[in-house]
């Protein structure tokens, strides 16, 4: 009887320890994700600040559009933003092509062409 009781206590203690360890692992994983996202967000802020420093109306419009659309950036969107920064550094006039207004004009032409047969409407996002 005593052996059975001690076995049950051992199983109970082991389950408590196991739950605690998995909880610690989940917390560590979440901290890692948060740190990775913070690095991505910091790089995005740096790129957008460099673009904003150009003091061009279309570049500023693009930066505002981007900030509204992607407050927390993904790695893929950050790569796209890096490419856009390179293109804008090479030719500042291309910034207008990446704004929502320019993208929506293209989407509206597409909407006019396919809205009747398919009933789908495209919404523009900033970027490429």
mmCIF file of C-alpha atoms in Angstrom:
data_model
loop_
_atom_site.group_PDB
_atom_site.id
_atom_site.type_symbol
_atom_site.label_atom_id
_atom_site.label_comp_id
_atom_site.label_asym_id
_atom_site.label_seq_id
_atom_site.Cartn_x
_atom_site.Cartn_y
_atom_site.Cartn_z
ATOM 1 C CA UNK A 1 0.000 0.000 0.000
ATOM 2 C CA UNK A 2 2.797 2.341 0.931
ATOM 3 C CA UNK A 3 4.574 1.562 -2.315
ATOM 4 C CA UNK A 4 1.439 2.383 -4.303
ATOM 5 C CA UNK A 5 1.046 5.681 -2.469
ATOM 6 C CA UNK A 6 4.696 6.620 -3.037
ATOM 7 C CA UNK A 7 4.345 5.716 -6.720
ATOM 8 C CA UNK A 8 1.309 7.979 -7.080
ATOM 9 C CA UNK A 9 3.125 10.821 -5.335
ATOM 10 C CA UNK A 10 6.147 10.345 -7.615
ATOM 11 C CA UNK A 11 3.947 10.423 -10.728
ATOM 12 C CA UNK A 12 2.184 13.543 -9.473
ATOM 13 C CA UNK A 13 5.467 15.343 -8.732
ATOM 14 C CA UNK A 14 6.871 14.305 -12.117
ATOM 15 C CA UNK A 15 3.815 15.699 -13.898
ATOM 16 C CA UNK A 16 4.116 19.009 -12.034
ATOM 17 C CA UNK A 17 7.796 19.275 -12.957
ATOM 18 C CA UNK A 18 7.046 18.340 -16.564
ATOM 19 C CA UNK A 19 4.333 20.990 -16.855
ATOM 20 C CA UNK A 20 6.645 23.573 -15.329
ATOM 21 C CA UNK A 21 9.455 22.743 -17.748
ATOM 22 C CA UNK A 22 7.201 22.884 -20.801
ATOM 23 C CA UNK A 23 5.778 26.171 -19.561
ATOM 24 C CA UNK A 24 9.322 27.545 -19.206
ATOM 25 C CA UNK A 25 10.106 26.368 -22.729
ATOM 26 C CA UNK A 26 6.997 28.128 -24.058
ATOM 27 C CA UNK A 27 7.983 31.327 -22.284
ATOM 28 C CA UNK A 28 11.517 31.118 -23.687
ATOM 29 C CA UNK A 29 10.136 30.504 -27.181
ATOM 30 C CA UNK A 30 7.797 33.475 -26.890
ATOM 31 C CA UNK A 31 10.642 35.691 -25.674
ATOM 32 C CA UNK A 32 12.715 34.583 -28.673
ATOM 33 C CA UNK A 33 9.881 35.407 -31.062
ATOM 34 C CA UNK A 34 9.381 38.791 -29.462
ATOM 35 C CA UNK A 35 13.104 39.614 -29.714
ATOM 36 C CA UNK A 36 13.191 38.556 -33.383
ATOM 37 C CA UNK A 37 10.110 40.681 -34.154
ATOM 38 C CA UNK A 38 11.672 43.622 -32.301
ATOM 39 C CA UNK A 39 14.778 43.394 -34.500
ATOM 40 C CA UNK A 40 12.646 43.324 -37.657
ATOM 41 C CA UNK A 41 10.586 46.293 -36.452
ATOM 42 C CA UNK A 42 13.735 48.231 -35.548
ATOM 43 C CA UNK A 43 15.242 47.685 -39.000
ATOM 44 C CA UNK A 44 11.948 48.740 -40.590
ATOM 45 C CA UNK A 45 11.937 51.949 -38.516
ATOM 46 C CA UNK A 46 15.528 52.668 -39.577
ATOM 47 C CA UNK A 47 14.784 52.177 -43.282
ATOM 48 C CA UNK A 48 11.628 54.287 -43.120
ATOM 49 C CA UNK A 49 13.507 57.039 -41.253
ATOM 50 C CA UNK A 50 16.202 57.085 -43.956
ATOM 51 C CA UNK A 51 13.527 57.320 -46.635
ATOM 52 C CA UNK A 52 11.670 60.047 -44.744
ATOM 53 C CA UNK A 53 14.926 62.031 -44.498
ATOM 54 C CA UNK A 54 14.829 62.505 -48.282
ATOM 55 C CA UNK A 55 12.076 65.095 -47.729
ATOM 56 C CA UNK A 56 10.152 64.206 -50.878
ATOM 57 C CA UNK A 57 6.332 64.288 -50.916
ATOM 58 C CA UNK A 58 5.889 60.953 -52.718
ATOM 59 C CA UNK A 59 8.491 59.243 -50.546
ATOM 60 C CA UNK A 60 6.712 60.561 -47.445
ATOM 61 C CA UNK A 61 3.378 59.333 -48.798
ATOM 62 C CA UNK A 62 4.860 55.883 -49.380
ATOM 63 C CA UNK A 63 6.361 55.829 -45.864
ATOM 64 C CA UNK A 64 2.992 56.736 -44.320
ATOM 65 C CA UNK A 65 1.209 54.097 -46.412
ATOM 66 C CA UNK A 66 3.771 51.471 -45.419
ATOM 67 C CA UNK A 67 3.547 52.293 -41.712
ATOM 68 C CA UNK A 68 -0.239 52.012 -41.775
ATOM 69 C CA UNK A 69 -0.247 48.761 -43.742
ATOM 70 C CA UNK A 70 2.604 46.975 -41.940
ATOM 71 C CA UNK A 71 2.990 48.125 -38.321
ATOM 72 C CA UNK A 72 4.666 44.791 -37.470
ATOM 73 C CA UNK A 73 6.772 43.716 -40.421
ATOM 74 C CA UNK A 74 7.523 40.169 -41.568
ATOM 75 C CA UNK A 75 10.912 39.081 -42.894
ATOM 76 C CA UNK A 76 9.488 38.975 -46.432
ATOM 77 C CA UNK A 77 8.046 42.493 -46.196
ATOM 78 C CA UNK A 78 11.315 43.763 -44.757
ATOM 79 C CA UNK A 79 13.189 42.330 -47.739
ATOM 80 C CA UNK A 80 10.712 44.078 -50.038
ATOM 81 C CA UNK A 81 11.264 47.335 -48.141
ATOM 82 C CA UNK A 82 15.041 46.985 -48.560
ATOM 83 C CA UNK A 83 14.581 46.604 -52.322
ATOM 84 C CA UNK A 84 12.282 49.615 -52.447
ATOM 85 C CA UNK A 85 14.845 51.658 -50.519
ATOM 86 C CA UNK A 86 17.514 50.725 -53.075
ATOM 87 C CA UNK A 87 15.234 51.684 -55.952
ATOM 88 C CA UNK A 88 14.325 55.005 -54.337
ATOM 89 C CA UNK A 89 18.002 55.718 -53.642
ATOM 90 C CA UNK A 90 18.732 55.132 -57.334
ATOM 91 C CA UNK A 91 15.776 57.194 -58.582
ATOM 92 C CA UNK A 92 13.584 59.110 -56.147
ATOM 93 C CA UNK A 93 10.740 59.443 -58.662
ATOM 94 C CA UNK A 94 9.946 55.715 -58.446
ATOM 95 C CA UNK A 95 8.603 56.245 -54.905
ATOM 96 C CA UNK A 96 5.318 57.341 -56.457
ATOM 97 C CA UNK A 97 4.923 53.874 -58.007
ATOM 98 C CA UNK A 98 4.920 52.229 -54.571
ATOM 99 C CA UNK A 99 2.205 54.352 -52.924
ATOM 100 C CA UNK A 100 -1.295 53.032 -52.320
ATOM 101 C CA UNK A 101 -2.733 55.659 -54.676
ATOM 102 C CA UNK A 102 -0.624 54.422 -57.606
ATOM 103 C CA UNK A 103 -1.262 50.772 -56.767
ATOM 104 C CA UNK A 104 -5.010 51.442 -56.435
ATOM 105 C CA UNK A 105 -5.111 52.976 -59.937
ATOM 106 C CA UNK A 106 -3.695 49.732 -61.311
ATOM 107 C CA UNK A 107 -6.082 47.695 -59.160
ATOM 108 C CA UNK A 108 -9.043 49.780 -60.370
ATOM 109 C CA UNK A 109 -8.154 49.053 -63.995
ATOM 110 C CA UNK A 110 -7.996 45.373 -63.124
ATOM 111 C CA UNK A 111 -11.268 45.616 -61.189
ATOM 112 C CA UNK A 112 -12.970 47.203 -64.199
ATOM 113 C CA UNK A 113 -11.796 44.348 -66.391
ATOM 114 C CA UNK A 114 -12.802 41.439 -64.161
ATOM 115 C CA UNK A 115 -15.434 42.731 -61.735
ATOM 116 C CA UNK A 116 -18.369 41.848 -63.956
ATOM 117 C CA UNK A 117 -17.477 38.244 -64.787
ATOM 118 C CA UNK A 118 -15.930 37.281 -61.443
ATOM 119 C CA UNK A 119 -17.371 39.740 -58.933
ATOM 120 C CA UNK A 120 -14.029 40.238 -57.166
ATOM 121 C CA UNK A 121 -12.487 43.562 -56.217
ATOM 122 C CA UNK A 122 -8.775 44.052 -55.568
ATOM 123 C CA UNK A 123 -7.535 46.390 -52.840
ATOM 124 C CA UNK A 124 -4.086 47.906 -53.151
ATOM 125 C CA UNK A 125 -1.286 47.712 -50.592
ATOM 126 C CA UNK A 126 1.884 49.775 -50.606
ATOM 127 C CA UNK A 127 5.048 48.256 -51.979
ATOM 128 C CA UNK A 128 6.002 46.270 -55.007
#
